[in-house]
Each structure stands twice: as structure tokens, then as C-alpha cells.
Coordinates of C-alpha atoms in Angstrom, one line a residue:
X1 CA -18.2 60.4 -60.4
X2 CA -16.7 63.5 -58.8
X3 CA -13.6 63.7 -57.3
X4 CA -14.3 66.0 -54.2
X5 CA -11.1 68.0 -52.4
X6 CA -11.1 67.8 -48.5
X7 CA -9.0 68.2 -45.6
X8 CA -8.4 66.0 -42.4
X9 CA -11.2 65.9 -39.4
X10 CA -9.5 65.7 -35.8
X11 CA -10.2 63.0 -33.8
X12 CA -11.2 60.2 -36.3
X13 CA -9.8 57.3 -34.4
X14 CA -12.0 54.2 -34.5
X15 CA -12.3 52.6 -30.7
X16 CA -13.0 49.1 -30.2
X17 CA -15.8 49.0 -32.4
X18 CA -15.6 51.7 -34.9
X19 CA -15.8 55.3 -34.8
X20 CA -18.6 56.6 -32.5
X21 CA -19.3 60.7 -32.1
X22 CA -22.2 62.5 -31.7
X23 CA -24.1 62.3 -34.5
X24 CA -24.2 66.4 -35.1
X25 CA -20.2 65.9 -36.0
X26 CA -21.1 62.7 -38.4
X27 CA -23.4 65.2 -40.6
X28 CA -20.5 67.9 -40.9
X29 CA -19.9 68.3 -44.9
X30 CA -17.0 65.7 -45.3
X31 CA -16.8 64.0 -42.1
X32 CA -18.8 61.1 -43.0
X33 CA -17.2 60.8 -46.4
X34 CA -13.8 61.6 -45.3
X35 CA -14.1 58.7 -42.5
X36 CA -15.6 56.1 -45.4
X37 CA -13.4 56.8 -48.2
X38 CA -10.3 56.6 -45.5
X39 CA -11.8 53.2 -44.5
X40 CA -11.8 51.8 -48.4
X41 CA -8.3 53.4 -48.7
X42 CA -6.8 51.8 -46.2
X43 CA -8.4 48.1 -47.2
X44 CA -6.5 48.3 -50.6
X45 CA -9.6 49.6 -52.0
X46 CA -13.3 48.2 -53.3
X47 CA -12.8 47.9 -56.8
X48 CA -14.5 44.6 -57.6
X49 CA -15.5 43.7 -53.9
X50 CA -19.0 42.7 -52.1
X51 CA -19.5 44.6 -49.4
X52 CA -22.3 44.2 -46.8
X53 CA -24.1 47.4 -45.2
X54 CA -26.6 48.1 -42.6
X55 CA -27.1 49.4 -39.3
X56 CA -29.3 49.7 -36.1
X57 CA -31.6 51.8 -37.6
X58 CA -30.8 55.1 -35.6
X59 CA -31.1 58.6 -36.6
X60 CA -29.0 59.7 -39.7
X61 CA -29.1 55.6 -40.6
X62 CA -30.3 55.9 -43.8
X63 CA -28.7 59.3 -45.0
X64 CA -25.5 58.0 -44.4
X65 CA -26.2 54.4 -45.9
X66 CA -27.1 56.2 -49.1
X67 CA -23.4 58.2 -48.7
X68 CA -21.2 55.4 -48.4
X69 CA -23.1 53.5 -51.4
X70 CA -22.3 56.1 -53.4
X71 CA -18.4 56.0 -52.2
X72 CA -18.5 52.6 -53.3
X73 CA -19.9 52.9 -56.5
X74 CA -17.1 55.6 -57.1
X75 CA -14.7 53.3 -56.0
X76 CA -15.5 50.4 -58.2
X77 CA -17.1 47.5 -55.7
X78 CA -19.2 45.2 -57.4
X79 CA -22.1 44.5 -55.3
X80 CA -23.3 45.8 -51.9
X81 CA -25.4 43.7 -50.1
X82 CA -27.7 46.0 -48.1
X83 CA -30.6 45.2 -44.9
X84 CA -33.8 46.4 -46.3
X85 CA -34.2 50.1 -45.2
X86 CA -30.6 49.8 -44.1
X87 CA -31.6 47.5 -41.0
X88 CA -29.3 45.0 -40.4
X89 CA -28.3 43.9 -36.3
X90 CA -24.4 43.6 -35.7
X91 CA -25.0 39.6 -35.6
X92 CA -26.9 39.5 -38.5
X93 CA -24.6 41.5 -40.9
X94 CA -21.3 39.1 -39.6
X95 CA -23.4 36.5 -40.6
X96 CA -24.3 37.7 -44.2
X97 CA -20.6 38.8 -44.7
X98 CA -19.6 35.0 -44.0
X99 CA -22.6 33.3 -45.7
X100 CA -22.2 35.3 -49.2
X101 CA -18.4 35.4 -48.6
X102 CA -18.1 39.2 -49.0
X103 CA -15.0 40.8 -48.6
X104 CA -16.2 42.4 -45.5
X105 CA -18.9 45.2 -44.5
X106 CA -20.0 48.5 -43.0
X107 CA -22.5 48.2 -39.7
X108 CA -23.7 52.1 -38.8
X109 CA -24.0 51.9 -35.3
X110 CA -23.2 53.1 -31.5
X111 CA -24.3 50.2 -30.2
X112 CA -26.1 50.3 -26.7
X113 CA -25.4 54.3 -26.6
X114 CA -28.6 56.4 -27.1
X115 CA -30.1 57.4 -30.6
X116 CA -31.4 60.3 -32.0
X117 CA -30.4 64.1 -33.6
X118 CA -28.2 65.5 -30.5
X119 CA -27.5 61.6 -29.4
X120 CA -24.7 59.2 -31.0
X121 CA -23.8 57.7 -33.9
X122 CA -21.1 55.2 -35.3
X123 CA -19.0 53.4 -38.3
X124 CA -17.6 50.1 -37.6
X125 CA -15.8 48.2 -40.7
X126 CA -15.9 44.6 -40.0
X127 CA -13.2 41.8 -42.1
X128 CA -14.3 38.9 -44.5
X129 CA -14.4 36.3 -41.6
X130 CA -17.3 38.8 -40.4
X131 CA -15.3 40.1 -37.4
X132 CA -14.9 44.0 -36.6
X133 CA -11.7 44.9 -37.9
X134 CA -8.4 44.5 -36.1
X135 CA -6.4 46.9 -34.7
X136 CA -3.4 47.0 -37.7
X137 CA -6.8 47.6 -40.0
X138 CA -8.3 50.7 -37.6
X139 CA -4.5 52.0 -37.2
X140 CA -4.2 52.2 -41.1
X141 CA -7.6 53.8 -41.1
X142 CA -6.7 56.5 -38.8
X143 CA -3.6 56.8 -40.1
X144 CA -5.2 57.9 -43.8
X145 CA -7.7 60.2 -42.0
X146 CA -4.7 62.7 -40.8
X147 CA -3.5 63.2 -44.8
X148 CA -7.0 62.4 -47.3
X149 CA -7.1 65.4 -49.3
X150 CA -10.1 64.3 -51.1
X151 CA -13.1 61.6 -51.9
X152 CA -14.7 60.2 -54.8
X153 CA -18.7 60.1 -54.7
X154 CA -21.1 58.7 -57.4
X155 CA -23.2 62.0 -58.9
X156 CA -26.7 59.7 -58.8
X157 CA -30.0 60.1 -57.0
X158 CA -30.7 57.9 -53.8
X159 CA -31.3 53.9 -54.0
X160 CA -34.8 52.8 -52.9
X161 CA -33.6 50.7 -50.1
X162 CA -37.4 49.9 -49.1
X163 CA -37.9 47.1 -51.2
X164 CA -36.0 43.6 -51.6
X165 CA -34.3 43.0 -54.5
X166 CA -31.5 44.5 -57.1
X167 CA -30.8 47.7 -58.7
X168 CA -27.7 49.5 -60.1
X169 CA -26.1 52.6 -58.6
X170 CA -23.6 52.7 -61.6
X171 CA -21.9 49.8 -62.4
X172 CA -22.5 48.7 -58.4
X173 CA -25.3 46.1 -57.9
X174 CA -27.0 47.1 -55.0
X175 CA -29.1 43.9 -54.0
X176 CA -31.4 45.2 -51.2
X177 CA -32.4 42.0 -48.6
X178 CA -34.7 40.8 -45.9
X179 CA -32.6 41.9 -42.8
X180 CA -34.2 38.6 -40.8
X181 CA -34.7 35.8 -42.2
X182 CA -31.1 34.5 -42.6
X183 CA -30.2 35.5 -39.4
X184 CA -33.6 33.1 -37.9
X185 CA -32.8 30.5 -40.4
X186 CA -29.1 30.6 -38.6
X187 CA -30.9 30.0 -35.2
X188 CA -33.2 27.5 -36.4
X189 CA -29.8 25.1 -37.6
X190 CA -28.0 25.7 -34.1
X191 CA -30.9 25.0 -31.8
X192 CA -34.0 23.1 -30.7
X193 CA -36.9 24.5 -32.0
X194 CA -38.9 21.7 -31.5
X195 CA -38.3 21.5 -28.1
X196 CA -38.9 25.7 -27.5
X197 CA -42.1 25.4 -29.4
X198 CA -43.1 23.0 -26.4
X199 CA -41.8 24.7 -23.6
X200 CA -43.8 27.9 -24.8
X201 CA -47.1 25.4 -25.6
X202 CA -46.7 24.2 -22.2
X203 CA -47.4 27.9 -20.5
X204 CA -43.8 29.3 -20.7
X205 CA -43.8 33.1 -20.3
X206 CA -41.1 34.9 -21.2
X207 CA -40.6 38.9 -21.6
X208 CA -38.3 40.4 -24.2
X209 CA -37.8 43.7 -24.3
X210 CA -35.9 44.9 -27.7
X211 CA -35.7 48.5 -26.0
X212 CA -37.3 50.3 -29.6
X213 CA -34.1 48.8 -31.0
X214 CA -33.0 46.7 -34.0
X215 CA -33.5 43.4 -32.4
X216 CA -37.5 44.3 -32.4
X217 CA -38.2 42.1 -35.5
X218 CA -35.7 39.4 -35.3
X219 CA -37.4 38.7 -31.6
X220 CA -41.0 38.8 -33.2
X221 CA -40.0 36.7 -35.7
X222 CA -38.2 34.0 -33.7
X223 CA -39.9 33.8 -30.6
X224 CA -43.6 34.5 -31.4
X225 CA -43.8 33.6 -35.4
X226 CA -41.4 30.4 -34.8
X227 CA -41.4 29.1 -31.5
X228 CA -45.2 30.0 -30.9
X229 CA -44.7 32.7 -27.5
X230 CA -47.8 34.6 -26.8
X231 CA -48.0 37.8 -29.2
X232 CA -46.8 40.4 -26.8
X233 CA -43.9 38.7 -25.6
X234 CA -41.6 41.2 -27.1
X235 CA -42.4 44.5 -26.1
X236 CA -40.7 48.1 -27.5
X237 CA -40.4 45.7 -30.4
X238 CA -40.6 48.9 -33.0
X239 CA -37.0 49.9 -34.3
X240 CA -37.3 54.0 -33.7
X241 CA -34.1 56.5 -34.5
X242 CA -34.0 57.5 -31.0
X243 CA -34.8 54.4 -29.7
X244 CA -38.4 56.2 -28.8
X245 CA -36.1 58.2 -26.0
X246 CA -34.9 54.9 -24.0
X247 CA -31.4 54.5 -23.8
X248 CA -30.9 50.8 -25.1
X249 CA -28.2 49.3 -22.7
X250 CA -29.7 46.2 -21.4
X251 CA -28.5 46.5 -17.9
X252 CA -31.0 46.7 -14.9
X253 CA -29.9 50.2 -14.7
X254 CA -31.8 51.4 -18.5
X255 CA -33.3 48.0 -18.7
X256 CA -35.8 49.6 -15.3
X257 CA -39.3 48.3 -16.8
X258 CA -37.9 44.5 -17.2
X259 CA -36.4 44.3 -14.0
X260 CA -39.4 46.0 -12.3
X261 CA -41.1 43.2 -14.2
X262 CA -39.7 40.2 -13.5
X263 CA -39.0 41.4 -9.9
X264 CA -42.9 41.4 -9.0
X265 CA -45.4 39.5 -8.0
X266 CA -46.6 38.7 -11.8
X267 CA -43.4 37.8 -13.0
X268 CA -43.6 35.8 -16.1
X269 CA -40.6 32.7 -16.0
X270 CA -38.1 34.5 -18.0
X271 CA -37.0 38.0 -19.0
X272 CA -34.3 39.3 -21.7
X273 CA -33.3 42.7 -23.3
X274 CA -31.0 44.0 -26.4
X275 CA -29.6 46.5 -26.7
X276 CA -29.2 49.1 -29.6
X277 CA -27.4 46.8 -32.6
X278 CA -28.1 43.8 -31.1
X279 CA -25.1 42.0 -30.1
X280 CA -25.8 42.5 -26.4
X281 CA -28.0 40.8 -24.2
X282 CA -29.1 40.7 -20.3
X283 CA -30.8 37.4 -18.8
X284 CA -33.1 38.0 -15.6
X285 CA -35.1 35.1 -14.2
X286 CA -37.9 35.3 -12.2
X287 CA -36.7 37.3 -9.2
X288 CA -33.0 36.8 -9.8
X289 CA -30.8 38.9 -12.3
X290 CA -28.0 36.9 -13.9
X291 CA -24.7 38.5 -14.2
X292 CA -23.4 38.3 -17.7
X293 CA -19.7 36.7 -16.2
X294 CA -22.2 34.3 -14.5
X295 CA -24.4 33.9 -17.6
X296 CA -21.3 33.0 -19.7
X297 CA -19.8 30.8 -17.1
X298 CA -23.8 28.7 -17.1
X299 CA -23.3 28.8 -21.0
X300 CA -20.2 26.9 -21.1
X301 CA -21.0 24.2 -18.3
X302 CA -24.1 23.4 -20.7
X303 CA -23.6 24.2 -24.2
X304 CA -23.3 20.0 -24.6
X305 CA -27.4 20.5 -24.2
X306 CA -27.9 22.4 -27.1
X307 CA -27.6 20.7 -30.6
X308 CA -25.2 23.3 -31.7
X309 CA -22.7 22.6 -29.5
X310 CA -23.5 18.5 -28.8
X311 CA -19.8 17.0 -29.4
X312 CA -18.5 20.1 -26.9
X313 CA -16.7 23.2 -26.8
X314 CA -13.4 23.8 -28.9
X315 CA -12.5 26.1 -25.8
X316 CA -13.6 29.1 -24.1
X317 CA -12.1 32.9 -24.2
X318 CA -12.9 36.2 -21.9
X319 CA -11.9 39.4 -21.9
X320 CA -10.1 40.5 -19.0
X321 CA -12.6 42.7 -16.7
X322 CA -14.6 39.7 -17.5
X323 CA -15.2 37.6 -14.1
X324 CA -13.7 34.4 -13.6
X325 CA -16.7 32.4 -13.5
X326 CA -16.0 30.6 -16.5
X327 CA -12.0 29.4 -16.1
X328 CA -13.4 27.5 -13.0
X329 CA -15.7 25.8 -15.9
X330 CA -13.4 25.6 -18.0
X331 CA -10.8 24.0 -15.5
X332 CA -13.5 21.2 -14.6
X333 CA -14.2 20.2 -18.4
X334 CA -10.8 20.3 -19.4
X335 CA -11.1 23.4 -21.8
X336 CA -8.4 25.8 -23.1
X337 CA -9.3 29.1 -21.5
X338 CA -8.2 32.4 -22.6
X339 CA -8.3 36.3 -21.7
X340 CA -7.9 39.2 -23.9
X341 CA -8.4 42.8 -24.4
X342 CA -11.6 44.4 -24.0
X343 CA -13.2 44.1 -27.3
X344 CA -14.7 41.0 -29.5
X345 CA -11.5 41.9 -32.4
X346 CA -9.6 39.5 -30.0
X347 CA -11.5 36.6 -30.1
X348 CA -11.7 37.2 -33.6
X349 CA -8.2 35.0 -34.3
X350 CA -9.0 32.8 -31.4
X351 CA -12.4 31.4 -33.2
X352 CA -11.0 31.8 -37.0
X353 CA -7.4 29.4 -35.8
X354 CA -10.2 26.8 -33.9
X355 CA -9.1 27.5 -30.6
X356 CA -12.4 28.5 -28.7
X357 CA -16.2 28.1 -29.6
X358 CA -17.7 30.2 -26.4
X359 CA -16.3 34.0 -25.7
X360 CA -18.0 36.2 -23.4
X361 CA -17.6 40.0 -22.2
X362 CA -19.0 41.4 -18.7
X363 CA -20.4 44.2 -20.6
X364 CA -23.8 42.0 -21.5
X365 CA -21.8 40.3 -24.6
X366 CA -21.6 36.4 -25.1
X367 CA -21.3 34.9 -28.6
X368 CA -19.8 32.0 -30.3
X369 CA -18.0 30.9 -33.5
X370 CA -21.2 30.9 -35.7
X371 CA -20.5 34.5 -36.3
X372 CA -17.9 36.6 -35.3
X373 CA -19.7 39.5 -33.6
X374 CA -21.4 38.7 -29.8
X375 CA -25.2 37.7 -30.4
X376 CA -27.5 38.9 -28.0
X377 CA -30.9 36.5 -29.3
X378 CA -28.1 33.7 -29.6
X379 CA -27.4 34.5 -25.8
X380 CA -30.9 34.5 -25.0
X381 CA -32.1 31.2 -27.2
X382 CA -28.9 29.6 -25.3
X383 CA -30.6 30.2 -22.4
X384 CA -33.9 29.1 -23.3
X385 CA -32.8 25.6 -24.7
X386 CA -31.1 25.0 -21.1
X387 CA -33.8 25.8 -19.3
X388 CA -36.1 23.4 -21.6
X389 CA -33.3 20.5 -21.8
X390 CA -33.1 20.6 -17.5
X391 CA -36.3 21.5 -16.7
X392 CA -35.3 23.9 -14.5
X393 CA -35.9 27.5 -13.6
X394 CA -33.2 30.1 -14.1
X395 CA -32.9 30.4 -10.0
X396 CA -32.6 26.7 -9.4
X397 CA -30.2 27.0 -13.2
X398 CA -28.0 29.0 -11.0
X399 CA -28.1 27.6 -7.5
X400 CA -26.6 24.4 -9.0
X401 CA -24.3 26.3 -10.5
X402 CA -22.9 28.0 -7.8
X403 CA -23.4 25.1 -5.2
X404 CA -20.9 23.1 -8.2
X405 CA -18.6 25.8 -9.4
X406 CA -18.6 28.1 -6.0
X407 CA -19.4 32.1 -7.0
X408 CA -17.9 34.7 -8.2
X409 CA -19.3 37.9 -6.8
X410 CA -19.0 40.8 -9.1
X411 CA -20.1 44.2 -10.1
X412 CA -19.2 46.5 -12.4
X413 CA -18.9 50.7 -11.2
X414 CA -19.5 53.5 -14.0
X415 CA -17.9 56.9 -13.7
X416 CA -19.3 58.3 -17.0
X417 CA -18.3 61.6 -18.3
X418 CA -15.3 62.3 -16.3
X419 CA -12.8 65.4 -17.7
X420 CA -10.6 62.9 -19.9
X421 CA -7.4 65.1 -18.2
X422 CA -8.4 64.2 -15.1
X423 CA -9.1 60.4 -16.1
X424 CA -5.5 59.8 -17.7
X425 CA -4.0 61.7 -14.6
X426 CA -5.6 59.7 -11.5
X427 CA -4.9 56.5 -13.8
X428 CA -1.0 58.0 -15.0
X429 CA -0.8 58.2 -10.8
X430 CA -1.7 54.4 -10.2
X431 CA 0.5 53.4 -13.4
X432 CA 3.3 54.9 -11.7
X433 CA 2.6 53.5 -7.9
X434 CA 1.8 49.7 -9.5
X435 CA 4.9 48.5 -8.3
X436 CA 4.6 49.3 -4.8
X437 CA 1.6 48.1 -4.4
X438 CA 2.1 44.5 -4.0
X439 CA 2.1 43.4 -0.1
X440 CA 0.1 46.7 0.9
X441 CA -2.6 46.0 3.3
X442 CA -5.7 48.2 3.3
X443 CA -9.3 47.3 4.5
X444 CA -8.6 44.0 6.1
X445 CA -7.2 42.9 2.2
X446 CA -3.7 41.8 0.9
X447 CA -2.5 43.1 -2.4
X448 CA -0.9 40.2 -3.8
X449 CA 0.0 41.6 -7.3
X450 CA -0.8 44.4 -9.5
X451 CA -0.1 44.9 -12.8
X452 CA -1.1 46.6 -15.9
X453 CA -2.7 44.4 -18.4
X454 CA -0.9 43.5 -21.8
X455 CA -2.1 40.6 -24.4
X456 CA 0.0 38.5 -26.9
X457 CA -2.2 37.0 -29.2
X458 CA -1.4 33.0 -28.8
X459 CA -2.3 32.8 -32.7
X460 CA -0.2 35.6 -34.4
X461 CA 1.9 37.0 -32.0
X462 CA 0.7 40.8 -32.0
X463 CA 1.1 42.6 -29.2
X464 CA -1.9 44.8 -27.7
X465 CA -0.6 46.7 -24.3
X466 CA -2.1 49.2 -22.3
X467 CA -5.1 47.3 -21.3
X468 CA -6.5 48.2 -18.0
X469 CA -5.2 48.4 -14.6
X470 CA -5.5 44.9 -12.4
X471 CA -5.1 45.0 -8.2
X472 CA -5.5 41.4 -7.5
X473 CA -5.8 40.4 -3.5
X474 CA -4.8 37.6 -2.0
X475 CA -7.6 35.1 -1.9
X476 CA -8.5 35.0 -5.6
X477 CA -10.3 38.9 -5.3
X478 CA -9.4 41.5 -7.3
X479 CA -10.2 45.3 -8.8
X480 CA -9.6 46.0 -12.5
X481 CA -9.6 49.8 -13.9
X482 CA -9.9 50.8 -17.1
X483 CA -11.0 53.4 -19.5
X484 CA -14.3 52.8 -21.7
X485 CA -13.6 53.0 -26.0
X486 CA -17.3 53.2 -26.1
X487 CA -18.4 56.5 -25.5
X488 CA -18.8 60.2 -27.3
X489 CA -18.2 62.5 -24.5
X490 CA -15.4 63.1 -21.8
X491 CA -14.1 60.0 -20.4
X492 CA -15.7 56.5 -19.0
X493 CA -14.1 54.9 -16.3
X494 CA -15.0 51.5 -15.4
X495 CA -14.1 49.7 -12.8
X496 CA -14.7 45.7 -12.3
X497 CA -14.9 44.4 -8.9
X498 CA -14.8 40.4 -8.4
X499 CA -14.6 38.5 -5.0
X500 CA -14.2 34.4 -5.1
X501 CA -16.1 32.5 -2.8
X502 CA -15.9 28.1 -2.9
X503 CA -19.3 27.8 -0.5
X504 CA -21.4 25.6 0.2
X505 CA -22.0 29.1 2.5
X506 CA -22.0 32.7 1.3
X507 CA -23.3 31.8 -1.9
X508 CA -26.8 34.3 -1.6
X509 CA -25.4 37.9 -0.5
X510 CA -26.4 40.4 -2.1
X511 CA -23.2 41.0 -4.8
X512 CA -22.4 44.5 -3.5
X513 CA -22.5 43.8 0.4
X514 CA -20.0 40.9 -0.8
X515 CA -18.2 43.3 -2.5
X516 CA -18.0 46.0 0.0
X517 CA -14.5 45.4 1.5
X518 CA -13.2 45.3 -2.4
X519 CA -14.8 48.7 -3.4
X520 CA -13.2 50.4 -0.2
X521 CA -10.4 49.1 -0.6
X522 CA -9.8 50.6 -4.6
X523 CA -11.1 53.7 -3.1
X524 CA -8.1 54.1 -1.1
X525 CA -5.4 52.4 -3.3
X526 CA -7.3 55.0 -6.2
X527 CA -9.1 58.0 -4.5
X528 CA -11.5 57.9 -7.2
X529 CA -14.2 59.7 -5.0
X530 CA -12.0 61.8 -3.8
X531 CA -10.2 63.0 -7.1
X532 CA -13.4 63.3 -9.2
X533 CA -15.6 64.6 -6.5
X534 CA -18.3 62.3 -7.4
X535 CA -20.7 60.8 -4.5
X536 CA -20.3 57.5 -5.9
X537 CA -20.7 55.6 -9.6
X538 CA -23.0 56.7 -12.2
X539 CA -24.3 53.2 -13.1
X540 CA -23.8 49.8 -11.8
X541 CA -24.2 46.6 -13.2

């Protein structure tokens, strides 16, 4: 072991899920290291913990896999349960830190952001109860990264992480795994099988598309090996370390080949994509995209269908951008119903004290409490075990829906890449003007109430403030603003616009004609357009 001296990196403050740069700063000399041994620190240390590590498989994966190892055999940890070639989805490696009861694990990943050597890369530390770590942990890991003054690495060639089984890297067992089969064995327990492999022996075509991410083999392996799907249902089903140049966001924006697919004339019945880790998901039916809000909200009115989730849902919790589509379910079963933060650390307590079984994100993440990550081939088998157990298509799925529930129109607007001084000062301007807001009138719309967001966690009291910007109309429609923690470069602004309508009419319009008279509205309570000098959203979902 060698005790190496260092000095703090700027700017090493984990966002929602981890830390996320451009991968050319992750392979300065020390960064990685610095972040990693900062991470341990702040823990109470590995020495005599199992740890669980793998990633997406992006570029720099496997270098860095091999760096932390070594920090943790330095450190002391016992064993470090690792996805063969250092492949493990987001879903999967929550589920091995809960079914080996390891102290907690390491996923290398940006998520849905693009791969490769000028692209982005990411460390997320995730807790024993397999969640992503909570916001006293990532404070306390920051907090170390301003004053490390050095790291301890193992002096010891690389691990052969290609083939199952164990080996030592000092006193560390390093017990290499098959990155799949637990995760399909998981699946196999919560759902009908029997019942999939007969809707796909019936004629059932389905597209996947695992955008040249990790999900590629777990698809293969569920849906064609298990459940019988034509080969060739899951297409870019090769994990590449750019993601073979696509950027894997499963929106209809990057998501373009699906979407051009299932909107023809050869549609097969169903379509789904992943995106870069896995944990993310995006359901299109033949001719009809599904909102993720409206996907969640379908979820919950039929999880009693799948054998999972027979005796009901415990309750169900959304983040706050998050439509709500799934309160007015919630509401008619007689469910608990709860909004947080952005970010799946808050339902983390929520599933852990029993409180909810079902939470869902707008940004294409639904999960439940069989892990404690969203699950985007969970998301997607949920989807296919309603459609066997009604016998219904996913159009008809969501007419009935919306002819039950009424719709909630909504759309999500993308101003990527902003100047982050600009960002803080148009929202700084609307922080200051929130409470004048409420009884303005502007584009034939009410402002009923406006606020900025703040969350008390019902189970132990921590505070998380600061949480986006809400302008709620009167008539249940409403504009939320917030800054993304997801991205590498300048600044993200999102901005979430939902408009409530009870039918039976107006439940087909096209969501951004419905929405038209809420996006003019926040251009002139914000100005964004006219402060940023952008034409109009860089991507909307």
C-alpha cells in the first residue's frame, strides 16, 4: 500500500445521483482517487465491509473500477462484489447490495447523459438498504473533498474482471459475478412469466431498444431467452463505451428510431427504451407515446394485476415536477400519496419506514420497493403484464384511463446549457417577485399561488429546501421551474408544464396545443426567451 499526498479538486460536489463531470476531468491524476477515498472517509471507512461495484459500461468504466478496488483493498474492506467486466445496471447493483446485505456500493455512471472520451462520466455511492446516498452522506463527502491531503492505493497489478468467480487483491476478496442473472431471477419472483410467455406465443410484437446501453443483455435475457419474443426484439442491444454515438435518454427526442417505429404503418404492439444505466425507461404503444406521469399514474390503478403487487399498494410517492396523474389514483383507492424532491434519495425513507410501494419521476423513472433505485425493465414488464392480464392495447390501456381518472396534460421544456450566472439570476429574479405573484392575471390564467418548493421528510424530519419554483393557476394548472443536478456543462433549466382536464371531452389534444395558454403564460411571469435569447426549448418531452 502507498500512502499517496494530494490536494483538493474544485467542484467535487455529488448532485442527485453522484458526481457526474466530463470524463477528461475524472482521468486527471488524483481526481478519481481523491473523489473515492473522500467517499470511504466520510462512511466511517471500509475496513471489514462488502462493497458492491459496477457501472454502465461507458468509457473509462473499467479503468476506474480497477482504481477504486485498489482504494478498497488499501482501506481494509473485505470483499467487493463486482459485475463481470464491471457491468452492473443501477437496478441490478441496488439489488445485489440488498440480496448479499453489503454495506453499500459504488455504480460508475452518468446515467442517460452520453458516453465516450470527450463525453460524461459519473460516481454515485449508494447505502446498505441499496438506495443512492442521502444528502447528510453526499454533504460529508463534499465536505472531505475541500481538506483530503492524501489517498491510500494498493501497489498490485489489475484484477481480471472478465471471468466469474473469486480472487484476492490483498487481503480484499474480489468475487467477480454474472451482472444478469440475479437481476432476471428478481423479475421472474415479482411477475407472470407464464402469462408473458403466452402473450409473445400468441403474435405479441414488441420493440426494445437498449440504445447500445447497459440494459442490452438484461433485455435479451428476459424478453427473448425467458419470455420467448422473437430474436430481434431488442435492438442496439450491444453495451458500447459511447453508447455507439447515440445519446441514451429514452425520450422521443434521442429515442427518434423507436418512435419513428412505432409511429408507422408496421408498428409492432409495443415499444420501450433504457436509457444509459438502466433505471429509466419510456413506454410508446402503437401510435401513442405514454407520458411517464401518465405511465406512473396507469401503474398504480393496476399494480393489483401483477402477482407482485396482488394484496395492493402500501402507498404511492412522486416527486414534485412529477404530474399529478397519480394523486387522483391514489385519491380513488384510498392510498397515502406523497411528493418530494427531485431525486429517488427521497423515496429512499419513504419505501425503507413501509409507507409507499410505487414512486415515480417525470424524467422516465418509475420503480418500486423491490429495490431502491427506479427500474426501467421493471417499468417496462409492469407494463407488459397489464396489457396481458386486460387484454388490452396500450391506446385502449390509456383511453380508459383517462375516460376514469380525467387527464393531465403535460410536457416537460429543456433549456440545456444555459450560462449558469444567467440561470441563478433570471430564477434569483422570480424568487424575489414570488410573493406578488398570486392573483396576477396573464394569458386568460389566474395565479392562484406560487411558491418555492421545500420538503420535510414525514419519516425523519430532515429538511431539504430550495427545490424548484411552483406557479400554480387557478383550475388545478400549474408551471414548475427548476434547475437540472444532472448535467456536466453550464446550466439545465427545466421547466414542467401540467394542465388538469376531468373530460369526458378534451381528453385527445395534442399535449402541447393543451398546453399552450400555460407555456405563454411562464414566458411572461419568467421571460425565459427573452433573458436567454433562445428561440424556444432545446428538448421536449
Amino acid at each position: 500500500m502507498t500512502t499517496h499526498p494530494t490536494r483538493p479538486f474544485e467542484g467535487q460536489k455529488p448532485g442527485t445521483s453522484g458526481l457526474r463531470k466530463k470524463t477528461p476531468v475524472f482521468m486527471q491524476p488524483g481526481y478519481l482517487e481523491n473523489f473515492v477515498q473522500s467517499t470511504f472517509d466520510a462512511i466511517g471507512g471500509v475496513a471489514g465491509k462488502t462493497l458492491v461495484l459496477g457501472g454502465d459500461g461507458r468509457y473509462f468504466g473499467v479503468e476506474a473500477a480497477q482504481v477504486i478496488l485498489k482504494i478498497a483493498a488499501a482501506g481494509g474492506a473485505a470483499r467487493m462484489i463486482v459485475g463481470q467486466g464491471s457491468w452492473l445496471s443501477t437496478p441490478a447493483a441496488s439489488n445485489l447490495i440488498r440480496l448479499r446485505k453489503a454495506d453499500g456500493g459504488i455504480i460508475l455512471s452518468a446515467s442517460h447523459n452520453p458516453g465516450g472520451p470527450d463525453e460524461d462520466f459519473g460516481v454515485k455511492y449508494n447505502m446498505a438498504n441499496g438506495g443512492p446516498a442521502p444528502e447528510a452522506v453526499t454533504d460529508a463527502i463534499f465536505a472531505r473533498t475541500q481538506v483530503i491531503d492524501s489517498y491510500r492505493k494498493l501497489d498490485a497489478p489489475d484484477v481480471n474482471l472478465t471471468m466469474v468467480g473469486e480472487s484476492r487483491l490483498g487481503d480484499m476478496v474480489v468475487d467477480v459475478v454474472d451482472p444478469v442473472s440475479a437481476y432476471a431471477d428478481m423479475m421472474e419472483s415479482i411477475f407472470d412469466f407464464k402469462a408473458l410467455r403466452g402473450l409473445f406465443h400468441e403474435g405479441f410484437a414488441m420493440r426494445m431498444d437498449s440504445m447500445c446501453a447497459i440494459t442490452g443483455p438484461y433485455a435479451v435475457e428476459i424478453f427473448e431467452n425467458r419470455l420467448g419474443a422473437a430474436k430481434g426484439t431488442v435492438v442496439h442491444e450491444q453495451p458500447l463505451p459511447d453508447f455507439g454515438g447515440m445519446h441514451p435518454d429514452p425520450n422521443p427526442t434521442w429515442a427518434h428510431e423507436l418512435m419513428a417505429e412505432m409511429m408507422g404503418p408496421d408498428a409492432p404492439d409495443f415499444g420501450a427504451a433504457s436509457d444509459g444505466d438502466g433505471d429509466r425507461n419510456m413506454i410508446v404503444g402503437r401510435g401513442i407515446y405514454v407520458s411517464p406521469s401518465d405511465s406512473l399514474a396507469v401503474i398504480a390503478a393496476n399494480a393489483h394485476l401483477v402477482p407482485g403487487y396482488a394484496q395492493g399498494l402500501k402507498g404511492v410517492a412522486r416527486s414534485m415536477p412529477t404530474s399529478a396523474a397519480v394523486d387522483r389514483v391514489a385519491e380513488a383507492l384510498k392510498l397515502a400519496c406523497y411528493e418530494t424532491p427531485t431525486g429517488w434519495k427521497f423515496f429512499g425513507n419513504l419505501m425503507d419506514a413501509g409507507r409507499v410501494s410505487l414512486c415515480g419521476e417525470e424524467s422516465f423513472g418509475t420503480g418500486s420497493d423491490h429495490v431502491r433505485e427506479k427500474d426501467g425493465l421493471w417499468a417496462v414488464l409492469m407494463w407488459l403484464n397489464i396489457i396481458a392480464a386486460r387484454n388490452m392495447g396500450v391506446a385502449e390501456i390509456m383511453a380508459d384511463h383517462w375516460e376514469t381518472f380525467g387527464r393531465n396534460y403535460y410536457s416537460r421544456h429543456d433549456y440545456e446549457a444555459l450560462p449558469v450566472d444567467q440561470a441563478n439570476a433570471m430564477l434569483g429574479d422570480l424568487r424575489d417577485r414570488l410573493s406578488s405573484l398570486k392573483g396576477t392575471q396573464v394569458q386568460g390564467l389566474v395565479v392562484q399561488d406560487a411558491d418555492e418548493f421545500s420538503y420535510e421528510d414525514p419519516v425523519d424530519g430532515s429538511i431539504s429546501a430550495h427545490q424548484g419554483f411552483r406557479i400554480l393557476f387557478e383550475g388545478g394548472s400549474r408551471a414548475v421551474l427548476r434547475l437540472s443536478g444532472t448535467g456536466t456543462e453550464g446550466a439545465t433549466l427545466r421547466v414542467y408544464l401540467e394542465r388538469y382536464v376531468a373530460g369526458p371531452e378534451g381528453l385527445t389534444e395534442d399535449p402541447q396545443h393543451a398546453l399552450a395558454p400555460i407555456i405563454a403564460a411562464t414566458e411572461d411571469l419568467v421571460g425565459i426567451k427573452a433573458r436567454t435569447g433562445r428561440k424556444g426549448p432545446d428538448v421536449i418531452t
